[in-house]
């Protein structure tokens, strides 16, 4: 079998060819290969670690000429290979898929901070919405799939990072795969587009394309702009004497918060199923932002009322008041369950930020401890 022939076959066909060729020829080709967009983000890092531990060869898509987060990927995820590409650039995605020849593509890249989606609504639509189309098109074109040519056995499997933000002004509680969408932000609208498009490519072309409708998940690697990390960093700074206050918006909103490390396992399980279908992933328990704040201050023995200031600057034009998952389908079909509870998660984040700040003299955003992202 020539090297050229191996490179041009879809991955699953190469697997069959490798088995037919015998152990010496086939050993390295039996390794599954994953391409992750959004590798520099919170979920990208945990998913990469999970897939590496599962024996995958992992590739991450990175954008920009001098993206500072690429250095962190190289330092923390040394075994991940990198390929250039941008969700705004169709050609770059086709080149990336052609180069990597993945078995599985996980599309985690997005503008994911909800308030930014009002400030840059068009860009959010382009990246978070149309970006999904571009990744699906890259897979379709590279696989030679068309309306008259279905994918074969060796097709690339696709995961889309859908969001509970699509439920928005919720029609029922808890929310399941059947709950209608009513998004409340340009981000939620863009995610709903990507969700429906993923479903459409599955139905139109027979592609193995699935969405995980994930509820909020956090970790010490969470971006500092999201409320959980803003609170854990704020509490740590106050405890260590760097700050006196933390300024927050709506303390009444409720979310179903879990640990990111648990959620990436669900992504992988979804692509391992015989049939493609979408799943809600969350804990089934909801807490208010106020409860999160109180718990985080409790971890360091402080009273939140002495330090939290509400600031109208952080109130959103339209709020998602409450989210709560019904993860029954993920539990029964994927066998998925959480390992880290809410209290443990909050304590983990506050403790990680105290350690980070102690080691860096209070500079969290530009210094990265072993567990920080
Ligand atoms: P995150 O930390 O904000 O990471 C976003 C990633 O997208 C970064 O790696 C960023 O790379 C990349 N990106 C942004 N614009 C890009 C572009 N034009 N081309 C290529 N890459 C681009 O997000 P996360 O929390 O890990 O979430 C992962 C995904 O799950 C996102 O799609 C998010 O919307 C979705 N989601 C998250 C949650 C949650 O609670 N975390 C819940 C539901 C759904 P740069 O370094 O280049 O900026
Ligand atoms: O932490 P947040 O910014 O997360 P949000 O808006 O729920 O979105 C996150 O989860 C989604 C899944 O449902 C993802 F799709 C999305 O990409 C992202 O990861 O805000 C949570 C709640 C909101 O109700 C917000 O109004 O916290 C409230 N909040 C109150 N004060 C604040 C603040 N949020 C932020 N970011 N900053 C505050 O000062």
XYZ file of C-alpha atoms and ligand atoms in Angstrom:
460
model
C 0.000 0.000 0.000
C 1.560 3.342 -0.987
C 1.763 6.315 1.359
C -0.241 8.389 -1.082
C -3.054 5.847 -1.129
C -3.213 5.786 2.680
C -3.314 9.583 2.867
C -6.228 9.888 0.467
C -8.472 7.269 2.010
C -11.046 8.324 4.643
C -9.782 7.371 8.094
C -12.184 4.513 8.775
C -11.373 2.975 5.361
C -7.695 3.307 6.217
C -8.413 1.388 9.401
C -9.852 -1.497 7.361
C -6.927 -1.282 4.930
C -4.467 -1.320 7.832
C -6.072 -4.396 9.341
C -5.954 -6.137 5.949
C -2.296 -5.169 5.542
C -1.266 -6.840 8.799
C 0.100 -5.615 12.138
C 3.463 -4.186 11.031
C 2.023 -2.019 8.309
C -1.100 -1.090 10.184
C -0.093 -0.379 13.765
C 0.305 3.396 13.566
C -2.797 3.751 11.399
C -5.044 2.172 14.045
C -4.722 5.279 16.179
C -7.856 7.384 15.894
C -7.331 10.985 14.952
C -9.374 13.924 16.271
C -9.406 17.535 15.103
C -10.567 20.035 17.726
C -11.504 23.621 16.863
C -11.340 25.893 19.927
C -8.292 24.039 21.292
C -7.112 27.168 23.154
C -10.405 27.401 25.071
C -11.537 25.768 28.314
C -13.289 22.782 26.734
C -10.633 22.304 24.060
C -8.006 21.710 26.737
C -10.052 19.172 28.709
C -11.232 17.366 25.581
C -7.680 17.145 24.249
C -6.488 15.639 27.544
C -9.368 13.161 27.533
C -8.793 12.048 23.944
C -5.016 11.749 24.444
C -5.706 9.530 27.451
C -8.017 7.445 25.228
C -5.116 6.897 22.822
C -6.117 9.390 20.140
C -3.806 11.451 18.002
C -5.125 14.959 18.698
C -4.880 17.964 16.417
C -5.964 21.470 17.376
C -6.992 24.240 15.005
C -5.375 27.564 15.919
C -5.906 30.963 14.374
C -3.992 34.223 14.138
C -0.436 35.180 13.325
C 0.755 35.427 16.920
C -2.019 34.048 19.116
C -0.567 34.135 22.679
C -2.767 31.224 23.767
C -0.969 28.907 21.345
C 2.077 29.024 23.602
C -0.051 27.722 26.455
C -1.391 24.891 24.320
C 2.172 23.905 23.459
C 3.239 24.098 27.122
C 0.275 22.343 28.691
C -0.842 20.032 25.884
C 2.551 19.113 24.477
C 1.245 16.047 22.619
C -1.348 17.993 20.662
C -0.409 18.791 17.068
C -1.471 22.141 15.659
C -2.879 23.166 12.309
C -3.730 26.705 11.231
C -7.280 27.721 10.426
C -10.042 30.181 11.200
C -13.798 29.652 11.304
C -14.099 32.794 9.167
C -12.028 31.281 6.353
C -13.578 28.381 4.418
C -10.396 27.534 2.516
C -8.356 27.242 5.700
C -10.834 24.721 7.117
C -10.768 22.607 3.976
C -6.956 22.638 4.091
C -6.985 21.675 7.776
C -9.345 18.726 7.251
C -7.349 17.611 4.198
C -4.100 17.764 6.147
C -5.286 16.097 9.343
C -7.568 13.444 7.764
C -9.500 13.127 11.041
C -11.861 10.396 12.171
C -13.646 12.890 14.400
C -14.055 16.674 14.307
C -15.130 18.531 17.447
C -16.284 22.074 16.659
C -15.762 23.934 19.937
C -14.639 27.253 18.437
C -16.989 30.177 18.952
C -17.349 33.651 20.292
C -18.742 32.231 23.500
C -19.135 35.237 25.813
C -22.811 36.181 25.679
C -22.460 39.977 26.373
C -19.939 40.292 23.528
C -22.590 38.988 21.171
C -24.584 42.221 21.549
C -21.473 44.348 21.023
C -20.329 42.359 17.968
C -23.498 40.700 16.754
C -22.418 40.335 13.138
C -19.062 38.796 14.057
C -20.840 36.429 16.448
C -23.154 35.358 13.642
C -20.161 34.802 11.365
C -18.065 32.773 13.826
C -20.563 31.065 16.128
C -23.239 30.558 13.451
C -21.786 30.471 9.932
C -18.550 28.975 11.291
C -20.494 25.738 11.840
C -21.521 25.751 8.179
C -17.899 26.223 7.125
C -16.662 23.300 9.230
C -19.453 21.038 7.949
C -18.711 22.114 4.371
C -15.010 21.373 4.854
C -15.896 17.842 5.986
C -18.432 17.395 3.194
C -16.071 18.592 0.450
C -13.056 16.632 1.728
C -15.188 13.484 2.026
C -16.637 13.854 -1.473
C -20.188 13.895 -0.112
C -22.964 15.427 -2.219
C -26.721 15.183 -2.598
C -26.188 12.172 -4.860
C -23.215 10.648 -3.002
C -23.736 9.569 0.618
C -20.873 9.147 3.050
C -19.422 5.665 3.160
C -18.461 3.596 6.164
C -15.344 5.660 6.766
C -17.046 8.993 7.203
C -15.742 11.710 9.481
C -17.858 12.093 12.619
C -18.764 15.661 13.642
C -19.595 17.120 17.066
C -21.162 20.583 17.380
C -20.962 22.513 20.668
C -24.590 23.582 21.023
C -25.699 25.507 24.076
C -28.483 25.708 26.655
C -28.566 29.433 25.743
C -30.748 28.308 22.817
C -33.563 27.574 25.316
C -33.358 31.194 26.502
C -36.774 32.273 27.749
C -37.557 28.709 28.685
C -40.851 27.129 27.637
C -40.608 24.349 30.244
C -38.353 23.231 33.063
C -36.210 21.185 33.095
C -35.146 21.451 29.441
C -34.773 18.322 27.299
C -33.931 17.568 23.654
C -37.611 18.249 22.839
C -37.867 21.685 24.493
C -38.428 24.465 21.888
C -35.821 27.222 21.561
C -36.348 30.903 22.407
C -32.831 32.407 22.361
C -32.309 35.719 24.176
C -28.991 36.918 22.723
C -27.297 37.109 19.319
C -25.060 34.321 20.679
C -28.079 32.099 21.400
C -29.505 32.826 17.951
C -26.184 31.947 16.283
C -25.973 28.700 18.281
C -29.543 27.800 17.237
C -28.492 28.256 13.587
C -25.497 25.953 14.076
C -27.673 23.418 15.875
C -30.307 23.269 13.128
C -27.651 23.183 10.433
C -25.923 20.203 12.067
C -29.258 18.394 12.143
C -29.865 19.409 8.526
C -26.519 18.040 7.279
C -27.296 14.782 9.080
C -30.692 14.578 7.370
C -29.630 15.966 3.951
C -26.359 14.106 3.440
C -26.501 11.240 5.938
C -23.485 12.653 7.751
C -22.659 11.497 11.290
C -23.203 14.981 12.723
C -24.449 15.503 16.291
C -24.965 18.359 18.733
C -24.423 18.302 22.455
C -26.711 20.853 24.079
C -24.433 21.605 26.993
C -25.435 23.570 30.064
C -22.925 25.846 31.830
C -19.714 24.084 32.772
C -16.809 25.646 34.578
C -13.322 24.942 35.886
C -10.125 26.701 36.971
C -9.466 27.077 33.213
C -12.671 29.072 32.634
C -12.212 32.499 31.034
C -12.114 35.311 33.610
C -15.082 37.042 31.944
C -17.597 34.328 32.929
C -19.359 34.749 36.258
C -18.027 31.627 38.002
C -14.376 32.525 37.345
C -14.973 36.233 37.912
C -16.289 35.289 41.353
C -13.558 32.756 42.162
C -10.848 35.219 41.118
C -12.598 38.048 42.963
C -12.884 36.030 46.172
C -9.237 34.952 45.958
C -8.062 38.536 45.368
C -10.113 39.802 48.309
C -8.914 37.021 50.595
C -5.277 37.719 49.683
C -5.714 41.477 50.114
C -5.339 42.538 46.462
C -8.954 43.818 46.169
C -11.809 44.817 48.453
C -14.812 44.351 46.164
C -16.156 42.400 43.225
C -18.716 44.105 40.945
C -21.440 41.860 39.525
C -24.703 42.088 37.585
C -27.856 40.023 38.034
C -27.542 37.851 41.155
C -31.044 36.429 40.634
C -30.370 34.470 37.441
C -30.008 30.691 37.856
C -27.863 28.243 35.969
C -27.256 24.489 35.898
C -23.501 24.490 36.581
C -21.201 21.498 36.233
C -17.485 20.708 35.880
C -16.032 21.011 32.349
C -13.934 17.863 32.760
C -17.137 15.829 33.117
C -18.774 17.381 30.046
C -16.026 16.596 27.525
C -16.522 12.887 28.242
C -20.108 13.279 26.993
C -18.853 14.818 23.720
C -16.631 11.818 23.075
C -19.360 9.317 24.017
C -21.771 10.940 21.527
C -19.394 10.281 18.617
C -18.979 6.669 19.691
C -22.667 5.787 19.239
C -23.980 3.628 16.395
C -26.515 6.270 15.331
C -26.098 10.066 15.359
C -28.492 11.949 17.648
C -28.414 15.060 19.866
C -28.118 15.090 23.665
C -28.791 17.519 26.523
C -25.872 17.497 28.999
C -26.242 19.047 32.440
C -26.638 18.140 36.096
C -30.399 18.641 36.543
C -29.758 20.973 39.477
C -29.966 24.768 39.305
C -28.448 27.470 41.537
C -28.711 31.260 41.491
C -25.691 33.491 40.898
C -26.293 34.713 44.456
C -25.915 31.159 45.795
C -22.703 30.735 43.806
C -21.349 33.968 45.280
C -22.285 33.059 48.861
C -20.714 29.622 48.542
C -17.485 31.014 47.046
C -17.052 33.502 49.906
C -17.869 30.729 52.404
C -14.888 28.754 51.074
C -12.529 31.428 52.445
C -14.597 32.287 55.521
C -15.797 35.723 54.333
C -19.306 37.233 54.197
C -20.242 38.079 50.574
C -22.405 41.023 51.710
C -19.258 42.872 52.812
C -17.662 42.654 49.351
C -20.175 42.319 46.503
C -21.387 45.440 44.699
C -24.108 45.169 42.066
C -23.333 47.194 38.984
C -25.819 47.963 36.193
C -22.963 47.737 33.672
C -23.194 43.930 33.939
C -26.968 43.694 33.409
C -27.816 42.281 29.968
C -30.289 43.712 27.428
C -32.233 40.416 27.686
C -31.557 37.819 30.370
C -31.921 34.065 30.510
C -33.504 33.830 33.947
C -33.219 30.128 34.660
C -31.728 27.041 33.083
C -32.025 23.468 34.322
C -31.180 20.349 32.307
C -33.048 17.111 31.948
C -30.061 14.841 31.188
C -32.096 11.588 31.213
C -31.262 10.682 27.587
C -27.508 11.209 28.095
C -27.666 9.143 31.282
C -29.573 6.217 29.778
C -28.015 6.068 26.279
C -24.469 7.284 26.943
C -24.157 6.136 30.550
C -22.963 9.688 31.266
C -22.895 11.050 34.797
C -21.118 13.831 36.641
C -18.241 13.173 39.034
C -17.881 16.684 40.482
C -20.773 18.404 42.288
C -21.522 22.131 42.522
C -19.987 22.726 45.957
C -16.837 20.815 45.060
C -16.572 22.769 41.798
C -16.821 26.160 43.500
C -14.266 25.167 46.133
C -11.923 23.808 43.429
C -12.072 27.118 41.540
C -11.580 29.360 44.578
C -8.673 27.250 45.823
C -7.035 27.145 42.380
C -7.254 30.935 42.093
C -5.780 31.482 45.550
C -2.849 29.282 44.559
C -2.473 31.009 41.213
C -2.500 34.497 42.729
C -0.167 33.537 45.566
C 2.374 32.198 43.079
C 2.102 35.126 40.677
C 1.953 38.102 43.036
C -1.681 38.768 42.207
C -1.483 38.756 38.402
C -4.022 36.149 37.366
C -4.791 37.133 33.813
C -1.211 37.065 32.599
C 0.188 34.210 34.638
C -0.712 30.563 34.437
C -0.212 27.960 37.109
C -0.238 24.261 36.338
C -4.009 24.005 36.644
C -4.916 27.379 35.240
C -5.585 28.042 31.627
P -13.929 29.402 25.137
O -13.050 29.071 26.279
O -14.452 30.778 24.979
O -13.140 28.993 23.793
C -13.552 29.458 22.537
C -12.551 28.991 21.497
O -12.992 29.445 20.205
C -11.136 29.529 21.697
O -10.228 28.465 21.525
C -10.971 30.534 20.556
O -9.647 30.596 20.083
C -11.832 29.878 19.488
N -12.220 30.804 18.423
C -12.883 31.985 18.532
N -13.035 32.548 17.320
C -12.458 31.699 16.414
C -12.309 31.719 14.998
N -12.756 32.732 14.239
N -11.685 30.684 14.407
C -11.193 29.652 15.146
N -11.299 29.588 16.488
C -11.937 30.598 17.109
O -15.207 28.425 25.111
P -15.486 27.088 25.959
O -16.075 27.448 27.262
O -14.305 26.208 25.888
O -16.689 26.465 25.113
C -16.436 25.623 23.996
C -17.659 25.658 23.082
O -18.792 25.189 23.771
C -18.031 27.030 22.545
O -18.531 26.852 21.245
C -19.137 27.484 23.466
O -19.977 28.407 22.812
C -19.826 26.166 23.736
N -20.518 26.040 25.013
C -19.852 26.313 26.170
C -20.490 26.135 27.380
C -19.792 26.401 28.686
O -20.473 26.492 29.702
N -18.475 26.478 28.693
C -21.828 25.688 27.397
C -22.462 25.403 26.199
C -21.801 25.561 25.004
P -8.672 31.884 20.226
O -7.662 31.514 21.250
O -8.093 31.969 18.846
O -9.520 33.053 20.590
O -21.110 33.050 33.315
P -21.973 33.718 32.338
O -21.398 34.837 31.554
O -22.527 32.552 31.399
P -23.770 32.469 30.397
O -24.205 33.800 29.908
O -24.803 31.616 31.043
O -23.131 31.708 29.155
C -22.256 30.610 29.342
O -23.013 29.419 29.365
C -23.706 29.123 28.136
C -24.486 27.827 28.354
O -25.752 28.129 28.887
C -22.692 28.996 27.034
F -23.294 28.657 25.884
C -21.930 30.306 26.879
O -20.940 30.174 25.873
C -21.247 30.617 28.205
O -20.259 29.644 28.442
O -23.284 34.294 33.043
C -24.104 33.474 33.850
C -25.135 34.324 34.586
C -25.934 35.260 33.671
O -27.285 35.200 34.029
C -25.399 36.643 33.980
O -26.334 37.694 33.808
O -24.439 35.186 35.498
C -25.026 36.465 35.436
N -24.049 37.452 35.930
C -24.228 38.269 36.988
N -23.173 39.083 37.139
C -22.860 37.730 35.359
C -22.312 38.753 36.127
N -22.210 37.189 34.304
C -20.987 37.678 34.001
N -20.314 37.137 32.968
N -20.419 38.717 34.713
C -21.029 39.278 35.790
O -20.499 40.222 36.420
